[in-house]
Coordinates of C-alpha atoms and ligand atoms in Angstrom, one line a residue:
M1 CA -133.1 -21.1 -17.9
R2 CA -135.8 -22.9 -19.9
V3 CA -138.6 -20.9 -21.2
Q4 CA -142.0 -22.5 -20.8
H5 CA -145.0 -20.8 -22.5
D6 CA -146.9 -22.8 -25.1
D7 CA -147.6 -19.8 -27.2
V8 CA -143.8 -18.7 -27.4
P9 CA -142.5 -20.4 -30.8
A10 CA -140.0 -22.9 -29.9
P11 CA -136.9 -21.5 -31.9
L12 CA -137.6 -18.2 -30.0
A13 CA -137.9 -19.7 -26.7
E14 CA -134.7 -21.8 -27.4
A15 CA -132.7 -18.6 -28.4
L16 CA -134.0 -16.6 -25.2
A17 CA -132.9 -19.6 -23.0
L18 CA -129.3 -19.8 -24.8
A19 CA -128.9 -16.0 -24.2
G20 CA -130.1 -16.3 -20.8
Q21 CA -132.9 -13.8 -21.5
G22 CA -135.8 -15.8 -20.5
R23 CA -136.7 -12.9 -17.8
V24 CA -138.1 -10.7 -20.5
L25 CA -141.1 -12.9 -20.5
R26 CA -141.8 -12.6 -16.8
F27 CA -144.9 -10.7 -17.5
W28 CA -146.3 -13.1 -19.9
P29 CA -149.1 -14.7 -18.1
E30 CA -150.7 -11.2 -17.6
L31 CA -150.3 -10.0 -21.3
D32 CA -153.4 -10.2 -23.6
C33 CA -153.0 -11.4 -27.1
A34 CA -152.2 -8.2 -28.6
A35 CA -149.4 -7.4 -26.2
R36 CA -148.0 -10.9 -26.5
S37 CA -147.7 -10.4 -30.1
R38 CA -146.0 -7.0 -29.6
L39 CA -143.5 -8.4 -27.5
L40 CA -143.0 -11.4 -29.7
G41 CA -142.5 -9.1 -32.7
Q42 CA -139.7 -7.2 -30.9
L43 CA -138.0 -10.5 -29.9
A44 CA -138.2 -12.1 -33.4
A45 CA -136.4 -9.1 -34.8
I46 CA -133.4 -9.5 -32.5
D47 CA -130.3 -11.0 -34.1
W48 CA -129.2 -13.1 -31.1
Q49 CA -125.7 -13.3 -32.4
E50 CA -125.4 -9.6 -32.6
F51 CA -127.0 -9.3 -29.2
S52 CA -124.2 -11.5 -27.7
R53 CA -121.7 -9.1 -29.6
L54 CA -123.3 -6.2 -27.7
Q55 CA -122.9 -7.9 -24.3
R56 CA -119.2 -8.6 -25.0
L57 CA -118.9 -5.1 -26.1
A58 CA -120.7 -3.7 -23.1
R59 CA -118.4 -6.0 -20.8
A60 CA -115.4 -4.3 -22.3
R61 CA -117.2 -1.1 -21.4
E62 CA -115.1 1.0 -23.6
N63 CA -115.3 2.4 -27.1
A64 CA -111.9 1.6 -28.6
G65 CA -109.3 4.2 -27.4
V66 CA -107.7 5.8 -30.3
D67 CA -104.7 7.7 -28.8
A68 CA -102.3 5.0 -29.8
A69 CA -103.9 4.4 -33.0
F70 CA -103.8 8.0 -34.2
A71 CA -100.2 8.9 -32.5
A72 CA -99.0 9.8 -36.1
A73 CA -102.2 11.5 -37.4
V74 CA -102.4 15.0 -38.7
T75 CA -105.2 17.3 -39.8
P76 CA -105.7 16.9 -43.4
P77 CA -105.6 20.0 -45.9
C78 CA -108.8 21.6 -46.0
L79 CA -110.5 23.7 -48.9
R80 CA -112.0 27.0 -47.5
L81 CA -115.3 27.9 -48.7
G82 CA -114.8 31.2 -50.8
V83 CA -111.0 30.6 -51.0
G84 CA -110.6 27.3 -52.5
S85 CA -107.1 26.3 -53.9
D86 CA -105.0 27.2 -56.8
A87 CA -106.2 23.8 -58.5
I88 CA -109.9 24.6 -57.8
P89 CA -110.8 28.1 -57.4
P90 CA -114.1 29.0 -55.9
D91 CA -115.6 30.3 -59.2
A92 CA -114.7 27.1 -61.0
A93 CA -116.1 25.1 -57.8
R94 CA -119.2 27.1 -58.1
A95 CA -119.7 26.8 -61.7
A96 CA -119.2 22.8 -61.5
G97 CA -121.5 22.5 -58.6
A98 CA -124.2 24.5 -60.4
G99 CA -123.7 22.2 -63.4
M100 CA -124.4 19.1 -61.3
L101 CA -127.5 20.5 -59.8
A102 CA -128.7 21.6 -63.2
A103 CA -127.9 18.2 -64.6
G104 CA -130.0 16.5 -61.8
T105 CA -127.0 14.2 -60.6
V106 CA -127.1 15.3 -57.0
G107 CA -129.3 13.6 -54.4
A108 CA -129.6 14.0 -50.7
I109 CA -130.4 12.1 -47.5
L110 CA -131.8 13.6 -44.3
V111 CA -131.1 11.8 -41.2
A112 CA -134.0 12.3 -38.9
G113 CA -134.4 9.3 -36.8
G114 CA -132.8 10.7 -33.6
Q115 CA -134.8 10.6 -30.2
G116 CA -133.8 14.3 -29.6
T117 CA -133.5 13.3 -25.8
R118 CA -131.4 16.4 -24.7
L119 CA -133.7 18.6 -26.2
G120 CA -136.6 16.5 -24.7
C121 CA -138.5 15.6 -27.9
S122 CA -141.6 13.6 -27.7
G123 CA -141.7 13.1 -31.4
P124 CA -139.4 13.9 -34.4
K125 CA -137.1 17.0 -33.8
G126 CA -138.2 18.1 -37.5
L127 CA -141.4 19.3 -36.0
V128 CA -139.8 21.8 -33.6
P129 CA -140.4 25.3 -34.8
V130 CA -137.3 27.3 -35.5
G131 CA -138.2 29.9 -38.0
P132 CA -137.4 33.1 -36.2
V133 CA -140.5 35.0 -37.4
S134 CA -142.6 32.3 -39.2
R135 CA -142.1 29.6 -36.8
A136 CA -141.4 27.0 -39.6
S137 CA -140.3 23.7 -38.4
L138 CA -136.9 22.3 -39.0
F139 CA -138.4 20.2 -41.6
S140 CA -140.1 23.0 -43.4
V141 CA -136.8 25.1 -43.4
L142 CA -134.7 22.1 -44.4
F143 CA -137.0 21.1 -47.2
G144 CA -137.3 24.6 -48.4
K145 CA -133.7 24.5 -49.3
L146 CA -134.5 21.7 -51.9
A147 CA -137.3 23.6 -53.2
A148 CA -135.0 26.8 -53.6
V149 CA -132.4 24.6 -55.5
R150 CA -135.3 23.4 -57.7
R151 CA -136.5 26.9 -58.4
R152 CA -133.0 28.0 -59.3
F153 CA -131.6 25.1 -61.2
G154 CA -134.7 23.6 -62.7
R155 CA -134.2 20.1 -61.3
S156 CA -135.7 18.4 -58.2
V157 CA -133.2 17.0 -56.0
P158 CA -134.4 13.3 -55.0
L159 CA -134.5 13.4 -51.0
A160 CA -134.3 10.1 -48.9
I161 CA -135.3 10.8 -45.2
M162 CA -134.3 8.4 -42.6
T163 CA -136.8 7.8 -39.9
S164 CA -136.8 5.6 -36.8
S165 CA -139.4 3.8 -34.6
A166 CA -139.4 7.2 -32.5
T167 CA -139.8 9.3 -35.6
D168 CA -141.5 7.5 -38.4
A169 CA -145.2 7.7 -38.0
D170 CA -145.1 11.6 -36.9
T171 CA -142.6 12.1 -39.9
R172 CA -144.9 10.5 -42.5
R173 CA -147.9 12.2 -41.0
F174 CA -146.1 15.7 -41.5
L175 CA -145.4 14.8 -45.1
V176 CA -149.2 14.1 -45.9
E177 CA -150.3 17.1 -44.1
T178 CA -148.0 19.4 -45.7
A179 CA -148.2 17.8 -49.1
H180 CA -144.6 16.6 -48.8
G181 CA -143.3 20.0 -47.5
G182 CA -143.7 21.4 -51.0
L183 CA -141.7 18.8 -52.7
D184 CA -142.5 16.4 -55.7
P185 CA -143.7 13.2 -54.0
D186 CA -141.9 11.2 -56.7
F187 CA -138.5 12.8 -55.5
V188 CA -139.3 12.0 -51.8
H189 CA -138.2 8.4 -50.4
V190 CA -138.8 7.6 -46.7
F191 CA -137.1 4.9 -45.2
R192 CA -136.8 3.7 -41.4
Q193 CA -133.7 2.6 -39.7
H194 CA -133.2 -0.5 -37.5
D195 CA -133.3 -0.4 -33.5
L196 CA -131.0 -1.9 -31.3
P197 CA -131.7 -3.2 -27.6
A198 CA -130.3 -1.2 -24.7
I199 CA -129.0 -3.5 -22.1
D200 CA -128.6 -3.1 -18.6
A201 CA -125.0 -1.8 -17.5
A202 CA -124.7 -4.1 -14.7
T203 CA -126.0 -7.6 -15.8
G204 CA -125.8 -7.2 -19.6
D205 CA -129.5 -8.0 -19.9
L206 CA -132.4 -6.8 -21.9
L207 CA -134.3 -4.2 -20.5
L208 CA -138.3 -3.9 -20.5
D209 CA -139.7 -0.4 -20.4
A210 CA -143.4 -2.0 -20.4
P211 CA -144.5 -5.4 -19.7
D212 CA -144.8 -5.9 -23.5
H213 CA -142.1 -3.9 -24.7
L214 CA -138.4 -4.0 -24.7
A215 CA -136.3 -0.8 -24.4
M216 CA -134.9 -0.2 -27.8
S217 CA -133.3 2.7 -29.6
P218 CA -132.4 3.7 -33.1
D219 CA -129.1 2.3 -34.3
G220 CA -127.3 5.8 -34.9
H221 CA -127.1 7.8 -38.1
G222 CA -124.8 5.2 -39.3
G223 CA -127.8 2.9 -39.6
M224 CA -128.5 4.8 -42.8
L225 CA -126.5 2.8 -45.0
V226 CA -127.9 -0.6 -44.3
A227 CA -131.6 0.8 -44.0
L228 CA -131.3 2.8 -47.2
A229 CA -130.1 -0.2 -49.2
E230 CA -132.6 -2.5 -47.7
S231 CA -135.6 -0.1 -48.5
G232 CA -134.3 0.1 -52.1
G233 CA -133.1 3.6 -51.8
L234 CA -129.7 3.2 -53.7
E235 CA -131.7 1.9 -56.7
W236 CA -134.2 4.7 -56.3
F237 CA -131.3 7.1 -56.4
G238 CA -129.7 5.2 -59.5
R239 CA -133.4 5.6 -61.3
H240 CA -133.3 9.4 -60.9
G241 CA -129.6 9.6 -62.2
V242 CA -128.1 10.4 -58.9
E243 CA -124.2 10.2 -58.8
H244 CA -123.6 12.2 -55.7
V245 CA -125.4 12.0 -52.5
A246 CA -125.3 14.8 -50.0
S247 CA -126.2 13.9 -46.4
F248 CA -127.3 16.5 -43.6
Q249 CA -129.0 16.3 -40.0
V250 CA -132.4 17.4 -39.3
D251 CA -131.2 19.6 -36.3
N252 CA -129.1 22.1 -38.2
P253 CA -131.2 24.7 -40.1
L254 CA -128.3 26.4 -41.3
A255 CA -126.9 23.3 -43.2
L256 CA -125.6 23.8 -46.5
P257 CA -125.6 20.4 -48.2
L258 CA -126.5 21.8 -51.6
D259 CA -124.1 24.5 -51.8
R260 CA -122.8 24.8 -55.2
E261 CA -119.3 25.5 -54.1
F262 CA -119.2 22.7 -51.5
L263 CA -120.6 20.4 -54.4
G264 CA -118.2 21.7 -57.1
Y265 CA -115.2 20.9 -54.8
H266 CA -116.5 17.6 -54.2
G267 CA -117.1 16.8 -58.0
L268 CA -113.9 18.4 -59.4
S269 CA -111.6 16.7 -56.7
R270 CA -113.4 13.3 -57.7
A271 CA -113.9 12.8 -54.0
E272 CA -115.7 9.6 -52.7
F273 CA -116.5 11.2 -49.4
S274 CA -116.5 15.0 -49.0
T275 CA -117.2 16.6 -45.7
Q276 CA -117.8 20.2 -44.2
V277 CA -115.7 21.1 -41.2
V278 CA -115.6 24.1 -38.9
L279 CA -112.3 25.3 -37.1
K280 CA -112.1 23.9 -33.8
R281 CA -110.4 26.5 -31.7
E282 CA -110.5 25.1 -28.0
P283 CA -109.8 21.5 -26.9
G284 CA -112.9 21.4 -25.0
E285 CA -115.3 21.9 -27.9
R286 CA -117.4 18.8 -28.2
V287 CA -117.0 18.1 -31.9
G288 CA -115.4 15.0 -33.5
V289 CA -112.2 16.0 -35.6
V290 CA -111.3 14.7 -39.2
V291 CA -107.7 13.1 -39.1
E292 CA -105.6 11.6 -41.6
Q293 CA -103.0 8.9 -41.2
G294 CA -101.1 7.0 -43.9
G295 CA -103.4 8.2 -46.5
R296 CA -106.5 7.2 -44.9
H297 CA -109.1 9.6 -43.2
A298 CA -111.2 9.2 -40.2
V299 CA -113.6 11.2 -37.8
V300 CA -112.5 10.7 -34.1
E301 CA -115.1 11.6 -31.5
Y302 CA -114.2 14.1 -28.9
S303 CA -114.8 11.4 -26.2
D304 CA -112.2 9.2 -28.0
L305 CA -109.4 11.7 -27.8
S306 CA -107.5 12.0 -24.4
P307 CA -107.4 15.6 -22.9
A308 CA -103.7 15.7 -23.7
L309 CA -104.0 14.9 -27.4
A310 CA -107.1 17.2 -27.8
A311 CA -105.2 20.1 -26.3
E312 CA -102.1 19.6 -28.5
R313 CA -101.2 22.6 -30.6
R314 CA -99.2 23.1 -33.9
P315 CA -96.4 25.8 -34.1
D316 CA -99.0 28.1 -35.9
G317 CA -101.2 28.1 -32.7
R318 CA -103.9 26.1 -34.1
L319 CA -104.9 22.8 -32.4
R320 CA -103.2 19.7 -33.9
F321 CA -106.7 18.3 -34.7
H322 CA -108.7 21.5 -35.6
A323 CA -111.1 20.2 -38.3
G324 CA -114.3 19.8 -36.4
S325 CA -116.8 17.6 -38.1
I326 CA -120.4 18.9 -38.5
A327 CA -121.9 15.9 -40.3
V328 CA -122.6 17.5 -43.6
H329 CA -121.3 15.0 -46.2
C330 CA -121.2 14.3 -49.8
F331 CA -120.7 10.7 -51.1
A332 CA -120.2 9.4 -54.5
K333 CA -123.1 7.2 -55.0
A334 CA -120.7 4.6 -56.5
F335 CA -119.2 4.6 -53.0
L336 CA -122.3 4.1 -51.1
D337 CA -123.0 1.1 -53.4
R338 CA -119.7 -0.3 -52.7
A339 CA -119.9 0.3 -49.0
A340 CA -123.5 -1.2 -48.9
A341 CA -122.4 -4.3 -50.8
S342 CA -119.3 -5.0 -48.5
D343 CA -119.3 -7.4 -45.6
D344 CA -117.8 -5.0 -43.2
S345 CA -120.6 -3.4 -41.1
L346 CA -119.8 -0.1 -39.4
P347 CA -118.4 -0.3 -35.9
L348 CA -120.7 -0.1 -32.9
H349 CA -120.2 2.8 -30.3
L350 CA -121.3 2.6 -26.8
A351 CA -123.1 5.3 -24.8
H352 CA -124.1 5.3 -21.1
K353 CA -127.6 6.5 -20.8
A354 CA -130.5 6.7 -18.3
V355 CA -133.0 4.3 -19.6
P356 CA -136.4 3.8 -18.0
Y357 CA -137.1 0.2 -17.1
L358 CA -139.5 -2.0 -15.4
D359 CA -138.3 -3.4 -11.9
D360 CA -139.2 -6.8 -10.8
S361 CA -142.6 -5.8 -9.5
G362 CA -143.4 -4.1 -12.8
V363 CA -142.9 -0.6 -11.6
L364 CA -141.2 1.7 -14.1
V365 CA -138.2 3.3 -12.7
R366 CA -136.9 6.4 -14.2
P367 CA -133.1 6.4 -13.3
A368 CA -131.4 9.7 -12.6
A369 CA -128.0 8.2 -13.6
P370 CA -126.8 6.2 -16.4
N371 CA -128.0 2.6 -15.9
A372 CA -127.8 1.3 -19.3
I373 CA -125.8 0.9 -22.6
K374 CA -127.2 1.9 -25.9
F375 CA -125.4 1.2 -29.2
E376 CA -124.9 3.4 -32.3
R377 CA -123.4 3.2 -35.7
F378 CA -121.9 6.5 -37.2
I379 CA -121.9 7.3 -40.8
F380 CA -118.5 9.0 -40.8
D381 CA -117.0 5.5 -40.0
L382 CA -117.1 4.9 -43.5
M383 CA -114.6 7.7 -44.2
P384 CA -111.5 5.2 -43.9
Q385 CA -113.0 3.2 -46.9
A386 CA -113.0 6.1 -49.2
D387 CA -110.1 6.3 -51.6
R388 CA -110.4 10.2 -51.9
V389 CA -111.7 12.6 -49.2
T390 CA -112.2 16.2 -49.6
L391 CA -112.5 18.6 -46.6
V392 CA -114.4 21.9 -46.9
E393 CA -114.1 24.4 -44.1
I394 CA -117.0 26.6 -43.6
E395 CA -117.7 29.4 -41.0
P396 CA -120.2 28.3 -38.5
R397 CA -122.1 31.4 -38.9
D398 CA -122.9 30.3 -42.4
G399 CA -123.7 26.7 -42.0
F400 CA -123.7 25.4 -38.3
A401 CA -126.3 26.1 -35.8
P402 CA -127.4 22.9 -34.3
L403 CA -130.4 22.4 -32.2
K404 CA -129.4 20.0 -29.4
N405 CA -130.3 21.3 -25.8
P406 CA -133.2 22.9 -24.1
A407 CA -133.5 26.7 -23.7
G408 CA -131.4 28.1 -21.3
S409 CA -128.4 25.8 -22.0
T410 CA -124.9 27.3 -22.7
A411 CA -124.8 26.0 -26.3
D412 CA -126.9 24.6 -29.2
A413 CA -130.3 25.7 -27.5
P414 CA -133.2 27.4 -29.1
E415 CA -132.2 30.8 -28.5
H416 CA -128.7 30.3 -30.1
V417 CA -130.3 28.9 -33.3
H418 CA -132.9 31.8 -33.5
A419 CA -130.0 34.3 -33.1
A420 CA -128.0 32.5 -35.9
L421 CA -130.8 32.4 -38.3
V422 CA -131.4 36.0 -37.7
D423 CA -127.8 37.0 -38.0
R424 CA -127.4 35.3 -41.4
A425 CA -130.7 36.8 -42.6
R426 CA -129.4 40.3 -41.6
R427 CA -125.9 39.7 -43.3
L428 CA -127.5 38.6 -46.5
L429 CA -129.8 41.5 -46.5
S430 CA -127.1 43.8 -45.8
E431 CA -125.2 42.4 -48.9
A432 CA -128.2 43.1 -50.9
G433 CA -128.3 46.8 -49.5
V434 CA -131.2 46.2 -47.3
T435 CA -131.0 47.7 -43.7
V436 CA -132.8 46.3 -40.6
A437 CA -133.7 48.3 -37.3
D438 CA -131.7 47.1 -34.3
G439 CA -133.2 44.1 -32.5
V440 CA -135.8 43.2 -35.2
D441 CA -136.2 39.6 -36.2
V442 CA -135.9 39.0 -39.9
E443 CA -136.2 35.5 -41.6
L444 CA -135.3 34.5 -45.1
D445 CA -137.8 32.0 -46.6
S446 CA -135.7 29.0 -47.4
A447 CA -137.9 27.9 -50.2
T448 CA -137.4 31.1 -52.2
I449 CA -134.1 32.8 -51.1
L450 CA -131.2 30.9 -52.0
D451 CA -128.7 33.7 -51.8
A452 CA -128.5 37.7 -51.9
S453 CA -129.2 37.8 -55.4
D454 CA -132.7 36.4 -54.5
I455 CA -133.0 39.2 -52.0
A456 CA -131.9 41.8 -54.6
A457 CA -134.7 40.7 -56.8
T458 CA -137.2 40.8 -54.2
L459 CA -136.3 44.1 -52.1
P460 CA -134.8 47.0 -53.9
P461 CA -131.5 48.3 -52.2
G462 CA -131.9 51.0 -49.8
T463 CA -135.0 49.2 -48.3
H464 CA -135.3 49.6 -44.6
I465 CA -137.0 46.8 -42.3
E466 CA -138.4 48.2 -39.0
A467 CA -140.7 45.4 -38.0
P468 CA -140.2 41.6 -37.9
L469 CA -140.4 40.1 -41.5
V470 CA -140.2 37.0 -43.7
I471 CA -138.6 37.9 -46.9
R472 CA -140.1 35.6 -49.7
R473 CA -139.4 36.0 -53.3
P474 CA -142.7 35.9 -55.2
Ligands
UTP1 P1 -127.6 13.3 -32.3 O1 -126.6 12.3 -32.1 O2 -127.5 14.6 -31.9 O3 -128.8 12.8 -31.7 O4 -128.1 13.1 -34.0 P2 -130.5 13.3 -31.4 O5 -131.4 12.1 -31.4 O6 -130.7 14.1 -32.3 O7 -130.4 13.9 -29.9 P3 -130.1 13.2 -28.5 O8 -128.6 12.7 -28.6 O9 -131.1 12.0 -28.3 O10 -130.2 14.4 -27.7 C1 -127.5 13.9 -34.7 C2 -128.4 13.6 -36.1 O11 -128.4 12.2 -36.5 C3 -129.8 11.9 -36.5 C4 -130.4 12.7 -35.8 O12 -132.0 12.8 -36.0 C5 -130.0 14.1 -36.0 O13 -130.3 14.5 -37.2 N1 -129.7 10.5 -35.8 C6 -129.2 10.2 -34.7 C7 -130.5 9.5 -36.7 O14 -131.3 9.7 -37.7 N2 -130.6 8.4 -35.9 C8 -130.1 7.8 -34.9 O15 -130.3 6.8 -34.5 C9 -129.3 8.9 -34.1

């Protein structure tokens, strides 16, 4: 189909015609100048070769099945937090991790570009209040952890925050309004990931969600590698002397990306890619699993394992694939540099989603069932490229309470996150000899309380708490 509009640049008109996507201009005559340039901007950013690859993938309709590929795979050995191994006892790991933090060689990446569709977010999930008493936002709780590390070890941890078209403006506004959440602005680098078009599952065509706007979505947390490199973030880390980069997700307020012991296992094992895992107990748990085959490690998504393979158990009763991935990683900076320089881009995964779209008459349709395919890259797909991978098993109650679903859901809902944060606070208080009346919410201020020693320096043993309280070290 030829595209005939005088003010559409010829190369774009040609690309649209070649790709058979001229229909995205069907409302063109009704658009004013600003609307036309908005749509042109989006279209100009599309890589048409990649678009035809997306269409081919969508036609195949499947993520690569892995059962056959991983027939001989096993769960690799894991170091357990607090237990370690003969070669690396936990004390040695803690000392090494503390040394890395004190030397300022650790940086962090927070991925915060997701749309939070399950939770029903209209902006960044980072703004959702989770502090059980303070109602502090996810951003505040997570930034606080970096502030606490600076307080304890005397060095700022450079933090790169990944945003997306869905979260960028509100995240930057939050940073301005909160003076960078208490962090030194020289140690904060914000970068924005790319979008990819959603395509109609039936026709493979681009979708409009407004007359002047294509339905697009962020390209997955794996978009981090390219976007970080393009933004100059790898050099920025380098200028700050970063040798190890911990990455974590915005929706897990219990995350332990800067845990000394975790960092120590990573450093002492000279890993290129370390990752935290939790024990997957039941086949139906919706977590990806870390597997190893032929000396290479990979994360396999739960949807990519057949029910039979997911349910296989070892003679010791554990699932054959039981190392549940929780998306807290630590990379050697040199590994990220190498991966960013390589030509191998991370693979695309498909998700069938209900995406609002304009019908032919220009009415916005909100489908109840999936009508479109979205594409995402996952950062854990870098794992097979890593020469040394270290797995560190943690207890979920110490470091994993993701906020994914709305209140009333069976898992990962605000009430579960609330309970997990209060439970951790009560346990650390109890370690410090502080008791809390039944049913009373308590909260540890993440910016000043790193562990029970900070509590001991704040509240004398024997203290009894009877009303909701945020414990802050002065
Ligand atoms: P999820 O895959 O859980 O997605 O992201 P989400 O956007 O939070 O929620 P749903 O699926 O729409 O309900 C896991 C983590 O990866 C980040 C999210 O911000 C979250 O920290 N993420 C996800 C990105 O940074 N970019 C993306 O494109 C996708």
